[in-house]
């Protein structure tokens, strides 16, 4: 007889990572195409010499550097094992069994997973026809049992964003007892010159019920070592530390993130290249007949509906790994120019064949 496990685990969907196949062009996981930033490999190598010792559980050096870079007190910052781990910790610090977590759908695939793992109830709110958050509907979905709201901007997987004006009006409708999490995993690929862009750090410091998440996995090219951070009021930060797995941000991750922050200028240069490629790919896909919404991430969204699975499978047969989402659409990561060219060639050929 085996030990008795939680009966609700069977109903929890497993998080599905992007596929990796040797020899294929992988455009499925929103990874940075440029490899580690300068100084990162050296920092990881140096940290490896001390792996017989535990890492700093509070990641003091890393949180201090982050705090200095973003201009907030260190007491308002906590590091985590990627921002996805912090998502689960946020559910843990706010929700008991039966409490509710509101989020747009489709949005980050982990939101319903981490909600159910913590014993809470997910409340998905359909995206707008323009593939963005329906903030009015999300506000209306907040009830007595709502404890947490995830707002992902730029939204993964659709790439759409929310303006500062829009999120300000939304936050004014949210009860102060409800924690709003602004997930900015792709913030470095947005339009820094937009006067109405969301500034998640400022929101988190101005509003006690806002926490902002950022990650080193995307623009900082550290997906393989798992490190992200949360910014918000000090009470929530203390609570996040209480529910974190001890030593979950390992020594190599801490060293790598500090080194990556030191190479922020190079990161921005690389991000600009990705943005230019994203705009090129968007234009060419639209010319080929695909209704691609404007994206502010390092990916584009193809709302293919019932053709999603077939497109994903056909792409794989042609050596291209993209990410299909049920019957909603396909997310394609922006890679190197030649990889993007291969994707465009496939998409054009497939569109032409289906038009015959």
mmCIF file of C-alpha atoms in Angstrom:
data_model
loop_
_atom_site.group_PDB
_atom_site.id
_atom_site.type_symbol
_atom_site.label_atom_id
_atom_site.label_comp_id
_atom_site.label_asym_id
_atom_site.label_seq_id
_atom_site.Cartn_x
_atom_site.Cartn_y
_atom_site.Cartn_z
ATOM 1 C CA UNK A 1 0.000 0.000 0.000
ATOM 2 C CA UNK A 2 1.379 3.394 -0.985
ATOM 3 C CA UNK A 3 1.154 6.520 1.130
ATOM 4 C CA UNK A 4 -1.997 8.590 0.733
ATOM 5 C CA UNK A 5 -1.394 11.680 -1.383
ATOM 6 C CA UNK A 6 -3.463 14.793 -1.953
ATOM 7 C CA UNK A 7 -6.533 13.756 -3.917
ATOM 8 C CA UNK A 8 -6.684 17.042 -5.823
ATOM 9 C CA UNK A 9 -3.276 16.613 -7.455
ATOM 10 C CA UNK A 10 -4.816 14.656 -10.332
ATOM 11 C CA UNK A 11 -6.730 17.787 -11.338
ATOM 12 C CA UNK A 12 -3.651 20.007 -11.397
ATOM 13 C CA UNK A 13 -2.217 20.420 -14.894
ATOM 14 C CA UNK A 14 1.533 19.934 -15.137
ATOM 15 C CA UNK A 15 3.577 22.871 -16.366
ATOM 16 C CA UNK A 16 4.711 22.045 -19.901
ATOM 17 C CA UNK A 17 8.110 23.474 -20.913
ATOM 18 C CA UNK A 18 9.042 24.268 -24.498
ATOM 19 C CA UNK A 19 10.327 21.290 -26.425
ATOM 20 C CA UNK A 20 14.009 20.729 -27.203
ATOM 21 C CA UNK A 21 15.015 18.452 -30.076
ATOM 22 C CA UNK A 22 18.655 18.069 -31.161
ATOM 23 C CA UNK A 23 19.260 19.812 -34.468
ATOM 24 C CA UNK A 24 15.978 21.714 -34.508
ATOM 25 C CA UNK A 25 15.629 25.494 -34.341
ATOM 26 C CA UNK A 26 14.100 26.143 -30.932
ATOM 27 C CA UNK A 27 11.743 29.110 -30.910
ATOM 28 C CA UNK A 28 9.515 27.784 -28.128
ATOM 29 C CA UNK A 29 10.807 29.021 -24.768
ATOM 30 C CA UNK A 30 11.485 32.773 -25.107
ATOM 31 C CA UNK A 31 15.171 32.273 -24.352
ATOM 32 C CA UNK A 32 17.740 34.926 -25.181
ATOM 33 C CA UNK A 33 19.486 34.057 -28.464
ATOM 34 C CA UNK A 34 22.757 35.740 -27.529
ATOM 35 C CA UNK A 35 24.180 33.407 -24.896
ATOM 36 C CA UNK A 36 25.478 34.536 -21.487
ATOM 37 C CA UNK A 37 26.353 38.182 -21.000
ATOM 38 C CA UNK A 38 30.010 39.194 -20.542
ATOM 39 C CA UNK A 39 31.407 38.145 -17.163
ATOM 40 C CA UNK A 40 28.634 35.670 -16.369
ATOM 41 C CA UNK A 41 30.483 32.444 -17.189
ATOM 42 C CA UNK A 42 33.499 33.635 -15.231
ATOM 43 C CA UNK A 43 31.292 34.465 -12.229
ATOM 44 C CA UNK A 44 29.659 31.032 -12.347
ATOM 45 C CA UNK A 45 33.052 29.345 -12.627
ATOM 46 C CA UNK A 46 34.347 31.237 -9.599
ATOM 47 C CA UNK A 47 31.204 30.375 -7.622
ATOM 48 C CA UNK A 48 31.651 26.697 -8.505
ATOM 49 C CA UNK A 49 34.793 26.583 -6.392
ATOM 50 C CA UNK A 50 32.657 27.118 -3.290
ATOM 51 C CA UNK A 51 29.796 24.722 -3.946
ATOM 52 C CA UNK A 52 30.709 22.610 -0.908
ATOM 53 C CA UNK A 53 29.279 25.477 1.154
ATOM 54 C CA UNK A 54 25.671 26.662 1.350
ATOM 55 C CA UNK A 55 24.817 29.849 -0.521
ATOM 56 C CA UNK A 56 23.698 32.998 1.262
ATOM 57 C CA UNK A 57 20.093 32.143 2.114
ATOM 58 C CA UNK A 58 19.014 35.796 1.989
ATOM 59 C CA UNK A 59 21.044 36.566 -1.169
ATOM 60 C CA UNK A 60 22.139 39.774 0.521
ATOM 61 C CA UNK A 61 24.742 40.810 -2.048
ATOM 62 C CA UNK A 62 22.380 40.176 -4.947
ATOM 63 C CA UNK A 63 19.390 41.957 -3.432
ATOM 64 C CA UNK A 64 21.625 44.905 -2.537
ATOM 65 C CA UNK A 65 22.828 45.226 -6.128
ATOM 66 C CA UNK A 66 19.279 44.894 -7.484
ATOM 67 C CA UNK A 67 18.017 47.505 -5.032
ATOM 68 C CA UNK A 68 20.749 49.926 -6.051
ATOM 69 C CA UNK A 69 20.081 49.382 -9.753
ATOM 70 C CA UNK A 70 16.328 49.979 -9.508
ATOM 71 C CA UNK A 71 16.528 52.684 -6.841
ATOM 72 C CA UNK A 72 14.662 51.127 -3.917
ATOM 73 C CA UNK A 73 15.670 50.050 -0.384
ATOM 74 C CA UNK A 74 16.997 46.511 -0.115
ATOM 75 C CA UNK A 75 14.220 45.755 2.380
ATOM 76 C CA UNK A 76 11.767 46.006 -0.507
ATOM 77 C CA UNK A 77 13.475 43.340 -2.645
ATOM 78 C CA UNK A 78 13.595 39.558 -2.413
ATOM 79 C CA UNK A 79 15.257 37.118 -4.807
ATOM 80 C CA UNK A 80 13.694 33.834 -5.833
ATOM 81 C CA UNK A 81 14.366 30.721 -7.865
ATOM 82 C CA UNK A 82 13.084 32.405 -11.011
ATOM 83 C CA UNK A 83 10.016 34.642 -10.930
ATOM 84 C CA UNK A 84 7.806 31.554 -11.325
ATOM 85 C CA UNK A 85 8.849 30.337 -7.864
ATOM 86 C CA UNK A 86 7.915 33.741 -6.515
ATOM 87 C CA UNK A 87 4.499 33.392 -8.196
ATOM 88 C CA UNK A 88 3.841 30.273 -6.136
ATOM 89 C CA UNK A 89 5.158 31.908 -2.964
ATOM 90 C CA UNK A 90 2.802 34.839 -3.549
ATOM 91 C CA UNK A 91 -0.164 32.479 -3.672
ATOM 92 C CA UNK A 92 1.104 30.823 -0.493
ATOM 93 C CA UNK A 93 1.337 34.074 1.460
ATOM 94 C CA UNK A 94 -2.122 35.258 0.443
ATOM 95 C CA UNK A 95 -4.360 32.219 -0.027
ATOM 96 C CA UNK A 96 -5.870 29.506 2.108
ATOM 97 C CA UNK A 97 -7.807 26.580 0.642
ATOM 98 C CA UNK A 98 -10.723 27.872 -1.410
ATOM 99 C CA UNK A 99 -9.423 31.412 -1.782
ATOM 100 C CA UNK A 100 -9.310 32.746 -5.319
ATOM 101 C CA UNK A 101 -6.625 33.994 -7.708
ATOM 102 C CA UNK A 102 -7.725 36.096 -10.693
ATOM 103 C CA UNK A 103 -5.726 36.328 -13.923
ATOM 104 C CA UNK A 104 -6.259 36.932 -17.621
ATOM 105 C CA UNK A 105 -6.393 33.932 -19.925
ATOM 106 C CA UNK A 106 -4.460 33.229 -21.885
ATOM 107 C CA UNK A 107 -1.589 34.495 -19.844
ATOM 108 C CA UNK A 108 1.428 32.841 -18.216
ATOM 109 C CA UNK A 109 0.738 29.112 -18.164
ATOM 110 C CA UNK A 110 2.081 28.708 -14.619
ATOM 111 C CA UNK A 111 -0.580 30.900 -12.979
ATOM 112 C CA UNK A 112 -3.298 28.211 -12.737
ATOM 113 C CA UNK A 113 -0.704 25.589 -11.830
ATOM 114 C CA UNK A 114 0.834 27.449 -8.884
ATOM 115 C CA UNK A 115 -2.631 28.490 -7.734
ATOM 116 C CA UNK A 116 -3.844 24.898 -7.498
ATOM 117 C CA UNK A 117 -0.589 23.648 -5.982
ATOM 118 C CA UNK A 118 -1.154 26.084 -3.120
ATOM 119 C CA UNK A 119 -4.732 24.835 -2.699
ATOM 120 C CA UNK A 120 -6.383 27.978 -4.058
ATOM 121 C CA UNK A 121 -8.945 28.335 -6.854
ATOM 122 C CA UNK A 122 -7.965 29.872 -10.209
ATOM 123 C CA UNK A 123 -10.358 32.402 -11.758
ATOM 124 C CA UNK A 124 -9.343 32.906 -15.395
ATOM 125 C CA UNK A 125 -10.836 35.911 -17.208
ATOM 126 C CA UNK A 126 -10.916 35.709 -21.036
ATOM 127 C CA UNK A 127 -8.618 38.014 -22.973
ATOM 128 C CA UNK A 128 -10.083 40.776 -25.096
ATOM 129 C CA UNK A 129 -10.557 40.348 -28.835
ATOM 130 C CA UNK A 130 -7.253 42.195 -29.161
ATOM 131 C CA UNK A 131 -5.511 39.452 -27.094
ATOM 132 C CA UNK A 132 -4.934 41.648 -24.050
ATOM 133 C CA UNK A 133 -6.165 41.816 -20.465
ATOM 134 C CA UNK A 134 -9.832 42.755 -20.004
ATOM 135 C CA UNK A 135 -9.187 44.828 -16.900
ATOM 136 C CA UNK A 136 -12.844 45.763 -16.403
ATOM 137 C CA UNK A 137 -13.841 42.096 -16.447
ATOM 138 C CA UNK A 138 -10.955 41.220 -14.137
ATOM 139 C CA UNK A 139 -12.059 43.874 -11.659
ATOM 140 C CA UNK A 140 -15.613 42.525 -11.839
ATOM 141 C CA UNK A 141 -14.316 38.993 -11.161
ATOM 142 C CA UNK A 142 -12.860 40.016 -7.798
ATOM 143 C CA UNK A 143 -15.059 38.625 -5.029
ATOM 144 C CA UNK A 144 -15.006 38.061 -1.296
ATOM 145 C CA UNK A 145 -12.639 35.093 -1.661
ATOM 146 C CA UNK A 146 -10.224 36.829 -4.037
ATOM 147 C CA UNK A 147 -6.820 37.264 -2.443
ATOM 148 C CA UNK A 148 -4.477 37.715 -5.424
ATOM 149 C CA UNK A 149 -4.550 39.058 -8.986
ATOM 150 C CA UNK A 150 -1.847 38.411 -11.581
ATOM 151 C CA UNK A 151 -1.356 41.091 -14.245
ATOM 152 C CA UNK A 152 1.204 40.126 -16.888
ATOM 153 C CA UNK A 153 2.556 42.965 -19.006
ATOM 154 C CA UNK A 154 3.878 42.394 -21.608
ATOM 155 C CA UNK A 155 1.517 39.448 -21.588
ATOM 156 C CA UNK A 156 2.918 35.988 -22.161
ATOM 157 C CA UNK A 157 2.031 34.491 -24.669
ATOM 158 C CA UNK A 158 0.253 37.261 -26.617
ATOM 159 C CA UNK A 159 2.805 40.083 -26.220
ATOM 160 C CA UNK A 160 0.205 42.767 -25.532
ATOM 161 C CA UNK A 161 0.749 45.457 -22.906
ATOM 162 C CA UNK A 162 -1.234 47.560 -20.480
ATOM 163 C CA UNK A 163 -0.748 51.314 -20.237
ATOM 164 C CA UNK A 164 0.017 53.153 -17.016
ATOM 165 C CA UNK A 165 -3.333 54.924 -17.292
ATOM 166 C CA UNK A 166 -5.199 51.633 -17.657
ATOM 167 C CA UNK A 167 -3.507 49.900 -14.760
ATOM 168 C CA UNK A 168 -3.951 52.957 -12.555
ATOM 169 C CA UNK A 169 -7.716 52.903 -13.133
ATOM 170 C CA UNK A 170 -7.763 49.143 -12.526
ATOM 171 C CA UNK A 171 -5.857 49.387 -9.259
ATOM 172 C CA UNK A 172 -8.249 52.062 -8.045
ATOM 173 C CA UNK A 173 -11.058 49.473 -8.379
ATOM 174 C CA UNK A 174 -9.212 46.693 -6.554
ATOM 175 C CA UNK A 175 -9.884 46.397 -2.809
ATOM 176 C CA UNK A 176 -6.778 47.195 -0.774
ATOM 177 C CA UNK A 177 -6.971 43.748 0.867
ATOM 178 C CA UNK A 178 -6.267 42.098 -2.526
ATOM 179 C CA UNK A 179 -2.633 41.771 -3.616
ATOM 180 C CA UNK A 180 -1.987 42.657 -7.265
ATOM 181 C CA UNK A 181 1.104 41.121 -8.839
ATOM 182 C CA UNK A 182 2.517 42.957 -11.856
ATOM 183 C CA UNK A 183 4.558 40.388 -13.766
ATOM 184 C CA UNK A 184 7.179 42.194 -15.858
ATOM 185 C CA UNK A 185 9.242 39.233 -17.074
ATOM 186 C CA UNK A 186 9.599 40.864 -20.503
ATOM 187 C CA UNK A 187 9.869 44.502 -19.474
ATOM 188 C CA UNK A 188 13.277 44.961 -21.127
ATOM 189 C CA UNK A 189 11.712 44.407 -24.571
ATOM 190 C CA UNK A 190 9.080 47.121 -24.156
ATOM 191 C CA UNK A 191 9.060 50.682 -25.394
ATOM 192 C CA UNK A 192 11.099 52.655 -22.877
ATOM 193 C CA UNK A 193 10.153 55.918 -24.623
ATOM 194 C CA UNK A 194 6.410 55.410 -24.190
ATOM 195 C CA UNK A 195 5.282 58.077 -21.674
ATOM 196 C CA UNK A 196 2.292 55.917 -20.685
ATOM 197 C CA UNK A 197 4.171 52.665 -20.129
ATOM 198 C CA UNK A 198 3.724 50.799 -16.868
ATOM 199 C CA UNK A 199 6.527 51.270 -14.336
ATOM 200 C CA UNK A 200 6.038 48.270 -12.097
ATOM 201 C CA UNK A 201 8.756 49.310 -9.662
ATOM 202 C CA UNK A 202 7.138 52.676 -8.991
ATOM 203 C CA UNK A 203 3.717 51.049 -8.625
ATOM 204 C CA UNK A 204 5.081 48.573 -6.092
ATOM 205 C CA UNK A 205 6.650 51.336 -4.030
ATOM 206 C CA UNK A 206 3.620 53.629 -4.214
ATOM 207 C CA UNK A 207 0.839 51.106 -3.580
ATOM 208 C CA UNK A 208 1.066 48.744 -0.578
ATOM 209 C CA UNK A 209 -1.040 46.070 -2.313
ATOM 210 C CA UNK A 210 1.166 45.828 -5.427
ATOM 211 C CA UNK A 211 4.108 43.471 -5.894
ATOM 212 C CA UNK A 212 6.168 43.568 -9.090
ATOM 213 C CA UNK A 213 8.071 40.585 -10.447
ATOM 214 C CA UNK A 214 11.076 40.628 -12.745
ATOM 215 C CA UNK A 215 13.374 37.888 -13.958
ATOM 216 C CA UNK A 216 16.908 37.268 -15.164
ATOM 217 C CA UNK A 217 15.746 34.428 -17.436
ATOM 218 C CA UNK A 218 14.863 36.485 -20.507
ATOM 219 C CA UNK A 219 16.807 39.607 -21.492
ATOM 220 C CA UNK A 220 19.561 38.846 -18.965
ATOM 221 C CA UNK A 221 19.995 35.381 -20.531
ATOM 222 C CA UNK A 222 20.050 33.360 -17.294
ATOM 223 C CA UNK A 223 17.188 30.919 -17.877
ATOM 224 C CA UNK A 224 19.419 27.976 -16.956
ATOM 225 C CA UNK A 225 20.359 29.099 -13.443
ATOM 226 C CA UNK A 226 16.919 30.256 -12.239
ATOM 227 C CA UNK A 227 16.814 33.631 -10.557
ATOM 228 C CA UNK A 228 14.239 36.403 -10.390
ATOM 229 C CA UNK A 229 13.086 38.979 -7.870
ATOM 230 C CA UNK A 230 10.059 40.662 -6.343
ATOM 231 C CA UNK A 231 9.687 44.304 -5.316
ATOM 232 C CA UNK A 232 7.058 45.563 -2.899
ATOM 233 C CA UNK A 233 6.195 46.631 0.619
ATOM 234 C CA UNK A 234 8.504 45.230 3.265
ATOM 235 C CA UNK A 235 5.791 43.193 5.040
ATOM 236 C CA UNK A 236 5.046 41.225 1.865
ATOM 237 C CA UNK A 237 8.768 40.785 1.226
ATOM 238 C CA UNK A 238 9.262 39.334 4.723
ATOM 239 C CA UNK A 239 6.335 36.970 4.127
ATOM 240 C CA UNK A 240 7.823 35.813 0.813
ATOM 241 C CA UNK A 241 11.075 34.977 2.574
ATOM 242 C CA UNK A 242 9.174 32.907 5.146
ATOM 243 C CA UNK A 243 7.647 30.576 2.549
ATOM 244 C CA UNK A 244 10.683 30.235 0.300
ATOM 245 C CA UNK A 245 12.569 26.945 0.197
ATOM 246 C CA UNK A 246 15.845 27.508 2.093
ATOM 247 C CA UNK A 247 18.849 28.168 -0.155
ATOM 248 C CA UNK A 248 16.645 28.033 -3.269
ATOM 249 C CA UNK A 249 18.689 30.738 -5.030
ATOM 250 C CA UNK A 250 21.942 28.868 -5.418
ATOM 251 C CA UNK A 251 25.422 30.376 -5.287
ATOM 252 C CA UNK A 252 25.990 30.200 -9.045
ATOM 253 C CA UNK A 253 22.673 31.933 -9.699
ATOM 254 C CA UNK A 254 23.467 34.736 -7.266
ATOM 255 C CA UNK A 255 26.912 35.306 -8.759
ATOM 256 C CA UNK A 256 25.599 35.108 -12.322
ATOM 257 C CA UNK A 257 22.833 37.633 -11.676
ATOM 258 C CA UNK A 258 25.248 40.122 -10.124
ATOM 259 C CA UNK A 259 27.559 39.751 -13.126
ATOM 260 C CA UNK A 260 24.649 40.115 -15.542
ATOM 261 C CA UNK A 261 23.553 43.341 -13.875
ATOM 262 C CA UNK A 262 27.087 44.603 -14.409
ATOM 263 C CA UNK A 263 26.651 43.995 -18.129
ATOM 264 C CA UNK A 264 23.325 45.828 -18.390
ATOM 265 C CA UNK A 265 24.546 47.986 -21.294
ATOM 266 C CA UNK A 266 25.257 44.886 -23.360
ATOM 267 C CA UNK A 267 21.883 43.457 -22.355
ATOM 268 C CA UNK A 268 20.142 46.560 -23.660
ATOM 269 C CA UNK A 269 22.073 46.400 -26.935
ATOM 270 C CA UNK A 270 21.044 42.779 -27.417
ATOM 271 C CA UNK A 271 17.451 43.530 -26.479
ATOM 272 C CA UNK A 272 17.373 46.272 -29.129
ATOM 273 C CA UNK A 273 18.469 43.734 -31.746
ATOM 274 C CA UNK A 274 15.690 41.361 -30.648
ATOM 275 C CA UNK A 275 13.141 44.193 -30.807
ATOM 276 C CA UNK A 276 14.236 45.108 -34.347
ATOM 277 C CA UNK A 277 13.931 41.448 -35.383
ATOM 278 C CA UNK A 278 10.537 41.211 -33.683
ATOM 279 C CA UNK A 279 9.239 44.119 -35.738
ATOM 280 C CA UNK A 280 10.680 42.645 -38.925
ATOM 281 C CA UNK A 281 9.143 39.243 -38.242
ATOM 282 C CA UNK A 282 5.792 40.804 -37.326
ATOM 283 C CA UNK A 283 5.666 42.718 -40.594
ATOM 284 C CA UNK A 284 6.594 39.728 -42.731
ATOM 285 C CA UNK A 285 4.093 37.445 -41.001
ATOM 286 C CA UNK A 286 1.355 40.010 -41.533
ATOM 287 C CA UNK A 287 2.295 40.244 -45.199
ATOM 288 C CA UNK A 288 1.914 36.462 -45.373
ATOM 289 C CA UNK A 289 -1.639 36.750 -44.053
ATOM 290 C CA UNK A 290 -1.192 36.105 -40.323
ATOM 291 C CA UNK A 291 -3.113 38.370 -37.905
ATOM 292 C CA UNK A 292 -0.191 39.059 -35.580
ATOM 293 C CA UNK A 293 -0.903 41.531 -32.752
ATOM 294 C CA UNK A 294 1.779 44.038 -31.810
ATOM 295 C CA UNK A 295 4.130 42.472 -29.257
ATOM 296 C CA UNK A 296 6.347 44.018 -26.623
ATOM 297 C CA UNK A 297 7.997 40.736 -25.630
ATOM 298 C CA UNK A 298 10.772 38.743 -27.293
ATOM 299 C CA UNK A 299 8.151 36.710 -29.147
ATOM 300 C CA UNK A 300 5.140 37.063 -31.421
ATOM 301 C CA UNK A 301 1.660 35.560 -31.191
ATOM 302 C CA UNK A 302 -0.179 33.854 -34.017
ATOM 303 C CA UNK A 303 -3.900 33.526 -33.083
ATOM 304 C CA UNK A 304 -4.523 30.412 -35.172
ATOM 305 C CA UNK A 305 -7.508 28.925 -33.348
ATOM 306 C CA UNK A 306 -8.279 25.373 -34.451
ATOM 307 C CA UNK A 307 -5.174 25.344 -36.663
ATOM 308 C CA UNK A 308 -2.846 25.737 -33.666
ATOM 309 C CA UNK A 309 -1.939 22.056 -33.200
ATOM 310 C CA UNK A 310 -1.445 21.411 -36.915
ATOM 311 C CA UNK A 311 0.769 24.490 -37.342
ATOM 312 C CA UNK A 312 2.872 23.469 -34.350
ATOM 313 C CA UNK A 313 3.270 19.907 -35.651
ATOM 314 C CA UNK A 314 4.044 21.014 -39.201
ATOM 315 C CA UNK A 315 6.664 23.444 -37.906
ATOM 316 C CA UNK A 316 8.312 20.630 -35.924
ATOM 317 C CA UNK A 317 8.344 18.446 -39.038
ATOM 318 C CA UNK A 318 10.259 21.274 -40.709
ATOM 319 C CA UNK A 319 12.798 21.537 -37.889
ATOM 320 C CA UNK A 320 11.150 24.490 -36.132
ATOM 321 C CA UNK A 321 10.003 24.197 -32.516
ATOM 322 C CA UNK A 322 7.298 26.714 -31.618
ATOM 323 C CA UNK A 323 4.866 26.778 -28.700
ATOM 324 C CA UNK A 324 1.226 25.888 -29.353
ATOM 325 C CA UNK A 325 -1.492 26.722 -26.817
ATOM 326 C CA UNK A 326 -4.536 24.506 -27.120
ATOM 327 C CA UNK A 327 -6.854 25.948 -29.742
ATOM 328 C CA UNK A 328 -5.837 29.551 -29.081
ATOM 329 C CA UNK A 329 -2.633 30.160 -30.976
ATOM 330 C CA UNK A 330 1.091 29.751 -31.360
ATOM 331 C CA UNK A 331 3.859 31.712 -29.650
ATOM 332 C CA UNK A 332 7.089 32.090 -31.585
ATOM 333 C CA UNK A 333 10.272 33.273 -29.872
ATOM 334 C CA UNK A 334 12.445 35.770 -31.735
ATOM 335 C CA UNK A 335 15.768 34.080 -32.418
ATOM 336 C CA UNK A 336 18.771 34.904 -34.573
ATOM 337 C CA UNK A 337 18.012 36.477 -37.958
ATOM 338 C CA UNK A 338 18.642 33.231 -39.846
ATOM 339 C CA UNK A 339 16.366 31.323 -37.473
ATOM 340 C CA UNK A 340 13.665 33.913 -37.941
ATOM 341 C CA UNK A 341 14.131 33.674 -41.712
ATOM 342 C CA UNK A 342 13.528 29.929 -41.510
ATOM 343 C CA UNK A 343 10.318 30.545 -39.585
ATOM 344 C CA UNK A 344 9.131 33.119 -42.123
ATOM 345 C CA UNK A 345 9.868 30.795 -45.034
ATOM 346 C CA UNK A 346 7.889 27.995 -43.384
ATOM 347 C CA UNK A 347 4.966 30.292 -42.515
ATOM 348 C CA UNK A 348 4.810 31.688 -46.049
ATOM 349 C CA UNK A 349 4.910 28.245 -47.637
ATOM 350 C CA UNK A 350 2.226 26.926 -45.319
ATOM 351 C CA UNK A 351 -0.036 29.957 -45.838
ATOM 352 C CA UNK A 352 0.324 29.637 -49.617
ATOM 353 C CA UNK A 353 -0.454 25.906 -49.542
ATOM 354 C CA UNK A 354 -3.589 26.433 -47.457
ATOM 355 C CA UNK A 355 -4.774 29.212 -49.790
ATOM 356 C CA UNK A 356 -4.819 26.872 -52.793
#
